[in-house]
Amino acid sequence: MKLEEMSMKDLLALHNRIGDKQAGPKTFASRGKLVARIEAIAADKNIDLASFGRPQQPEAAVPSTQPQAEATEAPKAAEAKQRGKGIGALARQILLDPAGYPHALIAAMVNAQVEGAQATDKSVRWYANEMRKKGIEVPPRQKAHPADMDAEQSVEAMKTVRVVEPAADD
C-alpha cells in the first residue's frame, strides 16, 4: 500500500482505523502531515501498512438450507421502503397544471388529498422554485384565487373573462 497514491479521504479513514484519536477532514493542514502521522502510528503500534489495507478475500458462499422467500413477499418489502407521503410529487403535479392555481390553493389541495400533510403556500413555492432551477417550465400563477378576492379585485378579474355563445345544437 502506497500512502502517497491514496486520496485524502482514504488516508483519513486509515488514520481513524489505526489511531487512538479520531481526526476530521480539517485536522491535518497537508497531505504530507497526514502521511507522516499514519507512518508514526504504524511504527508505534508495529502495524504493517503494506498488508493492512488490502481487502480480504471473500469466503465461498455456502448454500442456505432454508427455503427462499416466496415472490409474493417481495412487493411488501418494497412498499415498506417507500419514503414520504407523496406530498412533493402531488404538489409538483398540480404546479404543472396550466390553470396556474395560487400556491395557497395548491397547499390546501395537497392537504385535502394526503392524510397528515401540512403543506403551506411557502412549501409549494419552494417546490416551484426547485423545479425552475432544474429547468422545468412551471406555468405562471394567479395572484389570488377568485374566491379569495374582494369586490374590486373580482371586477378586475372578470374584465378578462370572455363570454362564449353556446353552439346552435345545445
PDB file of C-alpha atoms in Angstrom, residues 4-117:
ATOM      1  CA  GLU A   4       1.300   8.760  -1.394  1.00  0.00           C
ATOM      2  CA  GLU A   5      -1.128   7.391  -4.009  1.00  0.00           C
ATOM      3  CA  MET A   6      -4.150   7.283  -1.687  1.00  0.00           C
ATOM      4  CA  SER A   7      -6.746  10.044  -1.586  1.00  0.00           C
ATOM      5  CA  MET A   8      -7.083  12.294   1.451  1.00  0.00           C
ATOM      6  CA  LYS A   9     -10.397  10.653   2.284  1.00  0.00           C
ATOM      7  CA  ASP A  10      -8.848   7.173   2.269  1.00  0.00           C
ATOM      8  CA  LEU A  11      -5.847   8.381   4.256  1.00  0.00           C
ATOM      9  CA  LEU A  12      -8.112   9.915   6.879  1.00  0.00           C
ATOM     10  CA  ALA A  13     -10.163   6.716   7.096  1.00  0.00           C
ATOM     11  CA  LEU A  14      -6.942   4.697   7.541  1.00  0.00           C
ATOM     12  CA  HIS A  15      -5.762   7.103  10.250  1.00  0.00           C
ATOM     13  CA  ASN A  16      -9.055   6.782  12.114  1.00  0.00           C
ATOM     14  CA  ARG A  17      -8.882   2.968  11.934  1.00  0.00           C
ATOM     15  CA  ILE A  18      -5.385   2.673  13.349  1.00  0.00           C
ATOM     16  CA  GLY A  19      -5.168   5.788  15.502  1.00  0.00           C
ATOM     17  CA  ASP A  20      -6.324   6.185  19.085  1.00  0.00           C
ATOM     18  CA  LYS A  21      -7.864   9.586  18.479  1.00  0.00           C
ATOM     19  CA  GLN A  22     -10.323  10.267  15.643  1.00  0.00           C
ATOM     20  CA  ALA A  23      -9.463  13.047  13.196  1.00  0.00           C
ATOM     21  CA  GLY A  24     -11.706  15.136  10.992  1.00  0.00           C
ATOM     22  CA  PRO A  25     -11.125  16.427   7.465  1.00  0.00           C
ATOM     23  CA  LYS A  26      -9.686  19.709   8.767  1.00  0.00           C
ATOM     24  CA  THR A  27      -7.330  18.204  11.354  1.00  0.00           C
ATOM     25  CA  PHE A  28      -4.300  17.982   9.078  1.00  0.00           C
ATOM     26  CA  ALA A  29      -3.045  21.022   7.193  1.00  0.00           C
ATOM     27  CA  SER A  30      -1.436  18.995   4.425  1.00  0.00           C
ATOM     28  CA  ARG A  31      -1.334  15.544   2.905  1.00  0.00           C
ATOM     29  CA  GLY A  32       2.318  15.139   3.947  1.00  0.00           C
ATOM     30  CA  LYS A  33       1.486  15.706   7.622  1.00  0.00           C
ATOM     31  CA  LEU A  34      -1.293  13.110   7.472  1.00  0.00           C
ATOM     32  CA  VAL A  35       1.004  10.551   5.803  1.00  0.00           C
ATOM     33  CA  ALA A  36       3.707  11.254   8.385  1.00  0.00           C
ATOM     34  CA  ARG A  37       1.193  10.803  11.230  1.00  0.00           C
ATOM     35  CA  ILE A  38      -0.037   7.476   9.795  1.00  0.00           C
ATOM     36  CA  GLU A  39       3.548   6.231   9.444  1.00  0.00           C
ATOM     37  CA  ALA A  40       4.318   7.292  13.025  1.00  0.00           C
ATOM     38  CA  ILE A  41       1.258   5.479  14.397  1.00  0.00           C
ATOM     39  CA  ALA A  42       2.107   2.380  12.359  1.00  0.00           C
ATOM     40  CA  ALA A  43       5.677   2.401  13.714  1.00  0.00           C
ATOM     41  CA  ASP A  44       4.490   2.861  17.323  1.00  0.00           C
ATOM     42  CA  LYS A  45       1.948   0.046  17.102  1.00  0.00           C
ATOM     43  CA  ASN A  46       4.058  -2.258  14.890  1.00  0.00           C
ATOM     44  CA  ILE A  47       1.451  -2.278  12.126  1.00  0.00           C
ATOM     45  CA  ASP A  48       2.486  -3.480   8.668  1.00  0.00           C
ATOM     46  CA  LEU A  49       0.912  -0.911   6.345  1.00  0.00           C
ATOM     47  CA  ALA A  50       1.707  -2.992   3.249  1.00  0.00           C
ATOM     48  CA  SER A  51      -0.835  -5.643   4.213  1.00  0.00           C
ATOM     49  CA  PHE A  52      -3.155  -3.558   6.380  1.00  0.00           C
ATOM     50  CA  GLY A  53      -5.433  -2.009   3.778  1.00  0.00           C
ATOM     51  CA  ARG A  54      -5.836  -4.968   1.432  1.00  0.00           C
ATOM     52  CA  PRO A  55      -9.352  -6.227   1.060  1.00  0.00           C
ATOM     53  CA  GLN A  56      -9.898  -9.679   2.445  1.00  0.00           C
ATOM     54  CA  GLN A  57     -10.698 -12.484   0.048  1.00  0.00           C
ATOM     55  CA  PRO A  58     -14.405 -13.259   0.232  1.00  0.00           C
ATOM     56  CA  GLU A  59     -15.261 -16.694   1.511  1.00  0.00           C
ATOM     57  CA  ALA A  60     -17.110 -19.056  -0.763  1.00  0.00           C
ATOM     58  CA  ALA A  61     -20.834 -18.669  -0.391  1.00  0.00           C
ATOM     59  CA  VAL A  62     -22.413 -21.544   1.475  1.00  0.00           C
ATOM     60  CA  PRO A  63     -25.779 -22.503   0.043  1.00  0.00           C
ATOM     61  CA  SER A  64     -28.555 -21.884   2.514  1.00  0.00           C
ATOM     62  CA  THR A  65     -30.570 -24.847   3.704  1.00  0.00           C
ATOM     63  CA  GLN A  66     -33.555 -22.615   4.395  1.00  0.00           C
ATOM     64  CA  PRO A  67     -36.047 -22.091   1.549  1.00  0.00           C
ATOM     65  CA  GLN A  68     -36.016 -18.751  -0.212  1.00  0.00           C
ATOM     66  CA  ALA A  69     -38.829 -16.276   0.450  1.00  0.00           C
ATOM     67  CA  GLU A  70     -41.768 -16.524  -1.889  1.00  0.00           C
ATOM     68  CA  ALA A  71     -42.083 -13.996  -4.686  1.00  0.00           C
ATOM     69  CA  THR A  72     -45.273 -12.593  -3.156  1.00  0.00           C
ATOM     70  CA  GLU A  73     -43.331 -11.207  -0.195  1.00  0.00           C
ATOM     71  CA  ALA A  74     -41.067  -9.011  -2.329  1.00  0.00           C
ATOM     72  CA  PRO A  75     -43.676  -6.299  -3.095  1.00  0.00           C
ATOM     73  CA  LYS A  76     -44.429  -5.976   0.618  1.00  0.00           C
ATOM     74  CA  ALA A  77     -40.783  -5.204   1.310  1.00  0.00           C
ATOM     75  CA  ALA A  78     -40.745  -2.603  -1.468  1.00  0.00           C
ATOM     76  CA  GLU A  79     -43.846  -0.931  -0.035  1.00  0.00           C
ATOM     77  CA  ALA A  80     -42.246  -0.724   3.400  1.00  0.00           C
ATOM     78  CA  LYS A  81     -39.212   1.120   1.988  1.00  0.00           C
ATOM     79  CA  GLN A  82     -41.312   3.833   0.323  1.00  0.00           C
ATOM     80  CA  ARG A  83     -40.363   7.278   1.615  1.00  0.00           C
ATOM     81  CA  GLY A  84     -42.677  10.105   2.479  1.00  0.00           C
ATOM     82  CA  LYS A  85     -46.354  10.580   1.843  1.00  0.00           C
ATOM     83  CA  GLY A  86     -46.163  11.833  -1.743  1.00  0.00           C
ATOM     84  CA  ILE A  87     -46.740  15.472  -0.834  1.00  0.00           C
ATOM     85  CA  GLY A  88     -43.930  16.785  -3.042  1.00  0.00           C
ATOM     86  CA  ALA A  89     -44.925  14.686  -6.038  1.00  0.00           C
ATOM     87  CA  LEU A  90     -48.552  15.800  -5.778  1.00  0.00           C
ATOM     88  CA  ALA A  91     -47.590  19.472  -5.359  1.00  0.00           C
ATOM     89  CA  ARG A  92     -45.296  19.291  -8.395  1.00  0.00           C
ATOM     90  CA  GLN A  93     -48.038  17.669 -10.451  1.00  0.00           C
ATOM     91  CA  ILE A  94     -50.542  20.400  -9.549  1.00  0.00           C
ATOM     92  CA  LEU A  95     -47.918  23.105 -10.177  1.00  0.00           C
ATOM     93  CA  LEU A  96     -47.607  21.901 -13.778  1.00  0.00           C
ATOM     94  CA  ASP A  97     -51.343  22.347 -14.353  1.00  0.00           C
ATOM     95  CA  PRO A  98     -51.779  25.170 -16.905  1.00  0.00           C
ATOM     96  CA  ALA A  99     -54.644  26.624 -14.819  1.00  0.00           C
ATOM     97  CA  GLY A 100     -51.984  28.269 -12.645  1.00  0.00           C
ATOM     98  CA  TYR A 101     -53.574  27.751  -9.239  1.00  0.00           C
ATOM     99  CA  PRO A 102     -52.202  30.013  -6.470  1.00  0.00           C
ATOM    100  CA  HIS A 103     -49.698  28.447  -4.088  1.00  0.00           C
ATOM    101  CA  ALA A 104     -52.087  28.656  -1.120  1.00  0.00           C
ATOM    102  CA  LEU A 105     -54.788  26.795  -3.058  1.00  0.00           C
ATOM    103  CA  ILE A 106     -52.315  24.095  -4.130  1.00  0.00           C
ATOM    104  CA  ALA A 107     -51.281  23.652  -0.481  1.00  0.00           C
ATOM    105  CA  ALA A 108     -54.941  23.267   0.509  1.00  0.00           C
ATOM    106  CA  MET A 109     -55.478  20.724  -2.289  1.00  0.00           C
ATOM    107  CA  VAL A 110     -52.453  18.691  -1.168  1.00  0.00           C
ATOM    108  CA  ASN A 111     -53.556  18.788   2.471  1.00  0.00           C
ATOM    109  CA  ALA A 112     -57.021  17.579   1.466  1.00  0.00           C
ATOM    110  CA  GLN A 113     -55.705  14.676  -0.610  1.00  0.00           C
ATOM    111  CA  VAL A 114     -52.830  13.429   1.579  1.00  0.00           C
ATOM    112  CA  GLU A 115     -53.661  12.350   5.110  1.00  0.00           C
ATOM    113  CA  GLY A 116     -51.458  14.078   7.676  1.00  0.00           C
ATOM    114  CA  ALA A 117     -50.000  16.560   5.164  1.00  0.00           C
TER     115      ALA A 117
END
